[in-house]
């Protein structure tokens, strides 16, 4: 197998090429303008964008600095290019054993992510307990309907419609609906590192 065939089958080379094209296009830069901005030759940039050359870390750092992005931006895998519709009927749902707590994922499971977005529904007087997630995981929740009592390490916080809370979820926490009507909340879970 020659070098060109090997490069064509290299998913990292292809990902760097696609991301360089996307980042340069987003900034409306020509190859010449980017070459001046980052100190990498126009020919080298063209080879990287076409997937004919894999840049060294040093070259990638120069390009990243010129585009004002992290080196990681070149390795990012974009599963879609801007819009993904997730139908309510096909959303992933987690239901507690007694059916009082329903969590519906509002994000696609099949892409790498660092945060997750959920709709939570808690029936009247229902509750859900968590022993805690991995180190550094944070939860940010806003109540959209009803009231919720959130306990974090036995400290209780009563939230009404419109109230929000942010806390480290790597410790025991509990959601409880103290009212006689359903509570609805939206939750963003943020991980210290991206989940692949």
Coordinates of N, CA and C in Angstrom, one line a residue:
X1 N 0.9 -1.2 0.0 CA 0.0 0.0 0.0 C 0.9 1.2 0.0
X2 N 0.6 2.2 -0.9 CA 1.5 3.4 -0.9 C 1.0 4.4 0.1
X3 N 1.8 5.5 0.3 CA 1.4 6.5 1.3 C 0.1 7.2 1.1
X4 N -0.2 7.4 -0.2 CA -1.5 8.1 -0.4 C -2.7 7.2 -0.1
X5 N -2.6 5.9 -0.4 CA -3.7 5.0 0.0 C -3.8 5.0 1.5
X6 N -2.7 4.9 2.3 CA -2.7 4.9 3.7 C -3.4 6.1 4.3
X7 N -3.1 7.3 3.7 CA -3.7 8.6 4.2 C -5.2 8.6 4.0
X8 N -5.6 8.0 2.8 CA -7.0 8.0 2.5 C -7.8 7.2 3.5
X9 N -7.2 6.2 4.1 CA -7.9 5.4 5.1 C -7.7 5.8 6.5
X10 N -7.0 6.9 6.7 CA -6.7 7.4 8.1 C -7.8 8.3 8.5
X11 N -8.6 7.9 9.5 CA -9.8 8.7 9.9 C -9.3 10.0 10.6
X12 N -8.2 10.0 11.3 CA -7.7 11.2 11.9 C -7.3 12.3 10.9
X13 N -6.6 11.8 9.8 CA -6.1 12.7 8.8 C -7.4 13.3 8.1
X14 N -8.4 12.5 7.9 CA -9.6 13.0 7.3 C -10.3 14.0 8.2
X15 N -10.4 13.7 9.5 CA -11.0 14.6 10.5 C -10.3 15.9 10.5
X16 N -8.9 15.9 10.6 CA -8.2 17.2 10.6 C -8.4 18.0 9.4
X17 N -8.5 17.3 8.2 CA -8.7 18.0 6.9 C -10.1 18.6 6.9
X18 N -11.1 17.9 7.3 CA -12.5 18.5 7.4 C -12.6 19.6 8.3
X19 N -12.0 19.5 9.5 CA -12.1 20.5 10.5 C -11.3 21.8 10.1
X20 N -10.2 21.6 9.5 CA -9.4 22.8 9.0 C -10.3 23.5 7.9
X21 N -10.9 22.8 7.0 CA -11.7 23.4 6.0 C -12.9 24.1 6.7
X22 N -13.5 23.5 7.6 CA -14.7 24.1 8.3 C -14.3 25.3 9.1
X23 N -13.2 25.3 9.8 CA -12.8 26.4 10.6 C -12.3 27.6 9.8
X24 N -11.6 27.3 8.7 CA -11.1 28.3 7.8 C -12.3 29.0 7.1
X25 N -13.3 28.2 6.6 CA -14.5 28.7 6.0 C -15.3 29.5 6.9
X26 N -15.4 29.1 8.1 CA -16.3 29.8 9.1 C -15.7 31.2 9.3
X27 N -14.4 31.4 9.1 CA -13.8 32.7 9.3 C -13.6 33.5 8.0
X28 N -14.1 32.9 6.9 CA -14.0 33.5 5.6 C -12.6 33.8 5.2
X29 N -11.6 32.9 5.5 CA -10.2 33.1 5.2 C -9.8 32.3 3.9
X30 N -9.1 32.9 3.1 CA -8.5 32.2 1.9 C -7.3 31.4 2.5
X31 N -6.8 30.5 1.7 CA -5.6 29.8 2.1 C -4.4 30.7 2.3
X32 N -4.3 31.7 1.4 CA -3.2 32.7 1.5 C -3.4 33.5 2.8
X33 N -4.6 33.9 3.2 CA -4.8 34.7 4.4 C -4.5 33.9 5.6
X34 N -4.9 32.6 5.6 CA -4.6 31.8 6.8 C -3.1 31.5 6.9
X35 N -2.4 31.4 5.7 CA -1.0 31.2 5.7 C -0.2 32.3 6.4
X36 N -0.7 33.6 6.0 CA -0.1 34.8 6.6 C -0.3 34.8 8.1
X37 N -1.6 34.4 8.5 CA -2.0 34.5 9.9 C -1.3 33.5 10.8
X38 N -1.0 32.4 10.3 CA -0.4 31.3 11.2 C 1.0 31.0 10.9
X39 N 1.6 31.5 9.8 CA 3.0 31.2 9.5 C 3.3 29.8 9.0
X40 N 2.2 29.2 8.4 CA 2.4 27.9 7.7 C 2.1 28.1 6.2
X41 N 2.9 27.5 5.4 CA 2.8 27.8 3.9 C 1.4 27.4 3.4
X42 N 1.1 28.2 2.3 CA -0.2 27.9 1.7 C -0.2 26.5 1.1
X43 N 0.9 26.0 0.6 CA 1.0 24.7 0.0 C 0.7 23.6 1.1
X44 N 1.3 23.8 2.3 CA 1.1 22.9 3.3 C -0.3 22.9 3.8
X45 N -0.9 24.0 3.9 CA -2.3 24.1 4.3 C -3.2 23.4 3.3
X46 N -2.9 23.6 2.0 CA -3.7 22.9 0.9 C -3.6 21.4 1.0
X47 N -2.3 20.9 1.3 CA -2.1 19.5 1.4 C -2.9 18.9 2.6
X48 N -2.9 19.7 3.7 CA -3.6 19.2 5.0 C -5.1 19.1 4.7
X49 N -5.6 20.2 4.1 CA -7.1 20.3 3.8 C -7.5 19.2 2.8
X50 N -6.7 18.8 1.9 CA -7.0 17.8 0.9 C -6.8 16.4 1.4
X51 N -6.2 16.3 2.6 CA -6.0 15.0 3.2 C -4.7 14.3 2.7
X52 N -3.9 15.0 2.0 CA -2.7 14.5 1.4 C -1.5 14.5 2.4
X53 N -1.6 15.3 3.5 CA -0.5 15.4 4.4 C -1.1 15.5 5.8
X54 N -0.4 14.8 6.7 CA -0.8 14.8 8.2 C 0.2 15.8 8.8
X55 N -0.4 16.9 9.4 CA 0.5 17.9 10.0 C 1.2 17.4 11.3
X56 N 2.3 17.8 11.6 CA 3.0 17.6 12.9 C 2.2 18.3 14.0
X57 N 2.5 18.0 15.2 CA 1.9 18.7 16.3 C 2.3 20.2 16.3
X58 N 3.6 20.4 15.9 CA 4.1 21.8 15.9 C 3.3 22.6 14.8
X59 N 3.1 22.1 13.7 CA 2.3 22.7 12.6 C 0.9 22.9 13.0
X60 N 0.3 21.9 13.6 CA -1.1 22.0 14.0 C -1.3 23.1 15.1
X61 N -0.3 23.2 16.0 CA -0.3 24.3 17.0 C -0.3 25.7 16.4
X62 N 0.6 25.8 15.3 CA 0.6 27.1 14.7 C -0.7 27.5 14.0
X63 N -1.3 26.5 13.3 CA -2.6 26.7 12.7 C -3.6 27.0 13.7
X64 N -3.7 26.3 14.8 CA -4.6 26.5 15.9 C -4.5 27.9 16.5
X65 N -3.2 28.4 16.7 CA -3.0 29.7 17.2 C -3.5 30.8 16.2
X66 N -3.2 30.5 14.9 CA -3.7 31.5 13.9 C -5.2 31.6 13.8
X67 N -5.9 30.4 14.0 CA -7.4 30.4 14.0 C -8.0 30.7 15.3
X68 N -7.1 30.8 16.4 CA -7.6 31.1 17.7 C -8.6 30.0 18.2
X69 N -8.1 28.8 18.0 CA -8.8 27.6 18.6 C -7.8 26.7 19.3
X70 N -8.4 25.7 20.0 CA -7.5 24.7 20.6 C -7.1 23.6 19.5
X71 N -6.0 22.9 19.8 CA -5.6 21.8 18.9 C -6.7 20.8 18.8
X72 N -7.4 20.6 19.9 CA -8.5 19.6 20.0 C -9.6 19.9 19.0
X73 N -9.8 21.2 18.5 CA -10.8 21.5 17.6 C -10.6 20.8 16.2
X74 N -9.4 20.4 16.0 CA -9.1 19.7 14.7 C -9.4 18.2 14.8
X75 N -9.5 17.7 16.0 CA -9.8 16.3 16.2 C -11.3 16.0 16.5
X76 N -12.1 17.1 16.6 CA -13.5 17.0 16.9 C -14.2 16.2 15.8
X77 N -15.1 15.3 16.2 CA -15.9 14.6 15.2 C -17.3 15.2 15.2
X78 N -17.7 15.8 14.1 CA -19.0 16.4 14.0 C -20.0 15.4 13.3
X79 N -20.9 14.9 14.0 CA -21.8 13.9 13.5 C -22.8 14.5 12.6
X80 N -23.1 15.8 12.7 CA -24.0 16.5 11.9 C -23.6 17.9 11.7
X81 N -24.1 18.6 10.7 CA -23.6 19.9 10.3 C -24.6 21.0 10.7
X82 N -25.1 21.0 11.9 CA -25.9 22.1 12.3 C -27.3 21.9 12.8
X83 N -28.0 20.9 12.3 CA -29.4 20.6 12.8 C -29.6 19.1 13.0
X84 N -30.2 18.8 14.1 CA -30.6 17.4 14.3 C -31.9 17.5 15.0
X85 N -32.9 16.8 14.4 CA -34.3 16.8 15.0 C -34.4 15.5 15.8
X86 N -34.8 15.6 17.0 CA -35.0 14.4 17.8 C -36.5 14.3 18.2
X87 N -37.2 13.4 17.6 CA -38.6 13.3 17.8 C -38.9 12.8 19.2
X88 N -40.0 13.3 19.8 CA -40.3 13.0 21.2 C -40.6 11.5 21.3
X89 N -41.2 10.9 20.3 CA -41.5 9.5 20.4 C -40.3 8.6 20.4
X90 N -39.2 9.0 19.8 CA -38.0 8.2 19.7 C -36.9 8.6 20.7
X91 N -37.2 9.5 21.6 CA -36.2 9.9 22.7 C -36.0 8.7 23.6
X92 N -34.7 8.7 24.1 CA -34.4 7.7 25.1 C -35.0 8.1 26.4
X93 N -35.6 7.2 27.1 CA -36.3 7.5 28.4 C -35.8 6.6 29.5
X94 N -35.6 7.1 30.7 CA -35.3 6.3 31.9 C -36.4 6.5 32.8
X95 N -37.1 5.4 33.3 CA -38.2 5.4 34.2 C -37.8 4.7 35.4
X96 N -38.1 5.3 36.6 CA -37.8 4.6 37.9 C -38.7 3.4 38.0
X97 N -38.3 2.5 38.9 CA -39.0 1.3 39.1 C -40.5 1.5 39.5
X98 N -40.8 2.5 40.2 CA -42.2 2.8 40.6 C -42.9 3.7 39.6
X99 N -42.2 4.2 38.6 CA -42.8 5.0 37.6 C -43.0 6.5 37.9
X100 N -42.5 6.9 39.1 CA -42.7 8.3 39.6 C -41.7 9.2 38.9
X101 N -40.6 8.8 38.5 CA -39.5 9.6 37.9 C -39.3 9.2 36.5
X102 N -39.4 10.2 35.5 CA -39.1 9.9 34.1 C -38.1 10.9 33.6
X103 N -37.0 10.4 33.1 CA -36.0 11.3 32.5 C -35.9 11.0 31.0
X104 N -36.1 12.1 30.2 CA -36.0 12.0 28.7 C -34.8 12.7 28.2
X105 N -34.0 12.0 27.4 CA -32.8 12.6 26.8 C -33.2 13.5 25.7
X106 N -32.6 14.7 25.7 CA -32.9 15.7 24.7 C -31.7 15.9 23.8
X107 N -30.9 14.9 23.6 CA -29.6 15.0 22.9 C -29.4 13.6 22.2
X108 N -28.7 13.6 21.1 CA -28.4 12.3 20.4 C -27.3 11.5 21.2
X109 N -27.6 10.3 21.4 CA -26.7 9.4 22.2 C -25.5 9.0 21.3
X110 N -25.6 9.1 20.0 CA -24.5 8.5 19.2 C -23.4 9.5 18.8
X111 N -23.3 10.6 19.5 CA -22.2 11.5 19.2 C -21.4 11.8 20.5
X112 N -20.1 12.1 20.3 CA -19.3 12.4 21.5 C -19.8 13.7 22.1
X113 N -19.8 13.8 23.4 CA -20.4 15.0 24.1 C -19.7 15.2 25.4
X114 N -19.8 16.4 25.9 CA -19.3 16.7 27.2 C -20.5 17.2 28.1
X115 N -21.6 17.3 27.5 CA -22.8 17.7 28.3 C -24.0 16.9 27.8
X116 N -25.0 16.7 28.7 CA -26.2 16.0 28.4 C -27.4 16.9 28.8
X117 N -28.5 16.9 28.1 CA -29.6 17.7 28.4 C -30.9 16.8 28.5
X118 N -31.6 16.9 29.6 CA -32.7 16.1 30.0 C -33.9 16.9 30.3
X119 N -35.1 16.3 30.1 CA -36.4 16.7 30.6 C -36.7 15.7 31.8
X120 N -37.0 16.3 33.0 CA -37.3 15.4 34.1 C -38.8 15.6 34.5
X121 N -39.5 14.6 34.7 CA -40.8 14.6 35.2 C -40.9 13.8 36.5
X122 N -41.5 14.5 37.5 CA -41.6 13.8 38.8 C -43.1 13.9 39.2
X123 N -43.7 12.7 39.5 CA -45.1 12.7 39.8 C -45.3 13.3 41.2
X124 N -46.6 13.6 41.5 CA -46.9 14.2 42.8 C -46.3 13.3 44.0
X125 N -45.6 13.9 44.9 CA -44.9 13.3 46.0 C -43.9 12.2 45.7
X126 N -43.5 12.2 44.4 CA -42.5 11.3 43.9 C -41.1 11.8 44.2
X127 N -40.1 10.8 44.2 CA -38.7 11.2 44.4 C -37.8 10.3 43.7
X128 N -36.6 10.7 43.5 CA -35.5 9.9 42.9 C -34.2 10.2 43.6
X129 N -33.4 9.2 43.9 CA -32.2 9.3 44.7 C -31.0 8.9 43.8
X130 N -29.9 9.6 43.9 CA -28.7 9.3 43.2 C -27.5 9.2 44.2
X131 N -26.7 8.2 44.1 CA -25.5 8.1 45.0 C -24.4 9.1 44.6
X132 N -24.5 9.6 43.4 CA -23.5 10.5 42.9 C -22.9 10.0 41.6
X133 N -22.4 10.9 40.8 CA -21.8 10.5 39.5 C -20.3 10.6 39.7
X134 N -19.5 10.5 38.6 CA -18.1 10.5 38.6 C -17.5 11.9 39.1
X135 N -16.3 11.9 39.5 CA -15.6 13.1 40.0 C -15.8 14.3 39.0
X136 N -16.2 15.5 39.5 CA -16.2 16.7 38.7 C -17.5 16.9 37.9
X137 N -18.4 15.9 38.0 CA -19.7 16.1 37.2 C -20.5 17.1 37.9
X138 N -21.1 18.0 37.0 CA -22.0 19.1 37.6 C -23.4 18.9 37.0
X139 N -24.4 19.3 37.8 CA -25.8 19.3 37.3 C -26.3 20.7 37.4
X140 N -27.0 21.2 36.4 CA -27.6 22.5 36.4 C -29.1 22.3 36.0
X141 N -30.0 22.6 36.9 CA -31.4 22.3 36.7 C -32.2 23.5 36.9
X142 N -33.3 23.6 36.0 CA -34.3 24.7 36.1 C -35.6 24.1 36.2
X143 N -36.5 24.5 37.1 CA -37.8 24.0 37.3 C -38.7 24.8 36.3
X144 N -39.5 24.1 35.4 CA -40.3 24.7 34.5 C -41.8 24.6 34.9
X145 N -42.1 23.7 35.8 CA -43.5 23.5 36.2 C -43.5 22.9 37.6
X146 N -44.3 23.5 38.5 CA -44.4 22.9 39.9 C -43.2 23.4 40.8
X147 N -43.0 22.5 41.8 CA -41.9 22.7 42.7 C -41.1 21.5 42.9
X148 N -39.8 21.6 43.2 CA -38.9 20.5 43.4 C -38.0 20.8 44.6
X149 N -37.8 19.8 45.4 CA -36.9 19.9 46.5 C -35.6 19.1 46.1
X150 N -34.5 19.8 46.1 CA -33.3 19.1 45.7 C -32.4 19.0 47.0
X151 N -32.0 17.8 47.3 CA -31.1 17.6 48.4 C -29.7 17.2 47.9
X152 N -28.7 17.9 48.4 CA -27.3 17.6 48.0 C -26.6 17.4 49.3
X153 N -26.1 16.2 49.5 CA -25.4 15.8 50.8 C -26.3 16.2 52.0
X154 N -27.6 15.9 52.0 CA -28.5 16.2 53.0 C -28.9 17.7 53.3
X155 N -28.3 18.6 52.4 CA -28.7 20.0 52.5 C -29.9 20.1 51.5
X156 N -31.0 20.7 51.9 CA -32.2 20.7 51.1 C -32.4 22.1 50.5
X157 N -32.9 22.2 49.2 CA -33.2 23.4 48.5 C -34.5 23.3 47.9
X158 N -35.5 24.2 48.2 CA -36.8 24.2 47.6 C -36.8 25.1 46.4
X159 N -37.1 24.6 45.2 CA -37.2 25.4 44.0 C -38.6 25.5 43.5
X160 N -39.0 26.7 43.1 CA -40.3 26.9 42.5 C -40.1 27.1 41.0
X161 N -41.2 27.2 40.3 CA -41.1 27.4 38.8 C -40.2 28.6 38.5
X162 N -39.3 28.3 37.6 CA -38.4 29.4 37.2 C -37.0 29.4 37.9
X163 N -37.0 28.8 39.1 CA -35.8 28.7 39.9 C -34.8 27.7 39.3
X164 N -33.5 27.9 39.5 CA -32.5 27.0 39.1 C -31.5 26.7 40.1
X165 N -30.7 25.7 39.9 CA -29.7 25.3 40.9 C -28.5 24.7 40.1
X166 N -27.3 24.9 40.5 CA -26.1 24.3 39.9 C -25.3 23.7 41.1
X167 N -24.9 22.4 40.9 CA -24.2 21.7 42.0 C -23.3 20.6 41.5
X168 N -22.3 20.3 42.2 CA -21.5 19.1 41.9 C -22.2 17.9 42.2
X169 N -22.4 17.1 41.2 CA -23.3 15.9 41.3 C -22.5 14.6 41.6
X170 N -21.2 14.8 42.0 CA -20.4 13.6 42.3 C -20.6 13.3 43.8
X171 N -21.6 13.8 44.4 CA -22.0 13.5 45.8 C -23.5 13.1 45.8
X172 N -23.9 12.4 46.9 CA -25.3 12.0 46.9 C -26.3 13.1 46.7
X173 N -27.3 12.9 45.9 CA -28.3 14.0 45.7 C -29.7 13.3 45.4
X174 N -30.7 14.1 45.7 CA -32.1 13.6 45.6 C -33.0 14.6 45.0
X175 N -33.9 14.2 44.2 CA -35.0 15.1 43.7 C -36.3 14.6 44.3
X176 N -37.1 15.5 44.9 CA -38.4 15.2 45.5 C -39.4 16.2 45.1
X177 N -40.6 15.7 44.8 CA -41.7 16.6 44.5 C -42.6 16.7 45.7
X178 N -42.6 17.8 46.5 CA -43.4 17.8 47.7 C -44.9 18.2 47.4
X179 N -45.2 18.4 46.2 CA -46.6 18.9 45.9 C -47.5 17.8 45.3
X180 N -48.8 18.1 45.2 CA -49.7 17.2 44.7 C -50.0 17.3 43.2
X181 N -49.1 18.0 42.5 CA -49.2 18.0 41.0 C -47.8 17.7 40.4
X182 N -47.7 17.3 39.2 CA -46.5 16.9 38.5 C -45.5 18.1 38.5
X183 N -44.2 17.8 38.7 CA -43.1 18.7 38.5 C -42.4 18.4 37.3
X184 N -42.0 19.4 36.5 CA -41.2 19.3 35.3 C -40.0 20.2 35.4
X185 N -38.8 19.6 35.1 CA -37.6 20.4 35.2 C -36.7 20.0 34.0
X186 N -35.8 20.9 33.6 CA -34.8 20.6 32.6 C -33.4 20.6 33.2
X187 N -32.6 19.6 32.9 CA -31.4 19.4 33.5 C -30.2 19.3 32.5
X188 N -29.1 20.0 32.8 CA -27.9 19.9 32.0 C -26.9 19.2 32.9
X189 N -26.3 18.1 32.4 CA -25.2 17.4 33.1 C -24.0 17.7 32.4
X190 N -23.0 18.2 33.1 CA -21.7 18.5 32.4 C -20.6 17.7 33.0
X191 N -19.8 17.0 32.1 CA -18.7 16.1 32.5 C -17.4 16.9 32.4
X192 N -16.4 16.6 33.2 CA -15.1 17.3 33.1 C -14.4 17.0 31.8
X193 N -14.7 15.8 31.2 CA -14.1 15.4 30.0 C -15.1 14.9 29.0
X194 N -14.9 15.0 27.7 CA -15.9 14.6 26.7 C -16.1 13.1 26.8
X195 N -17.4 12.7 26.6 CA -17.7 11.3 26.6 C -17.8 10.8 25.1
X196 N -17.0 9.8 24.8 CA -17.0 9.2 23.4 C -17.8 8.0 23.3

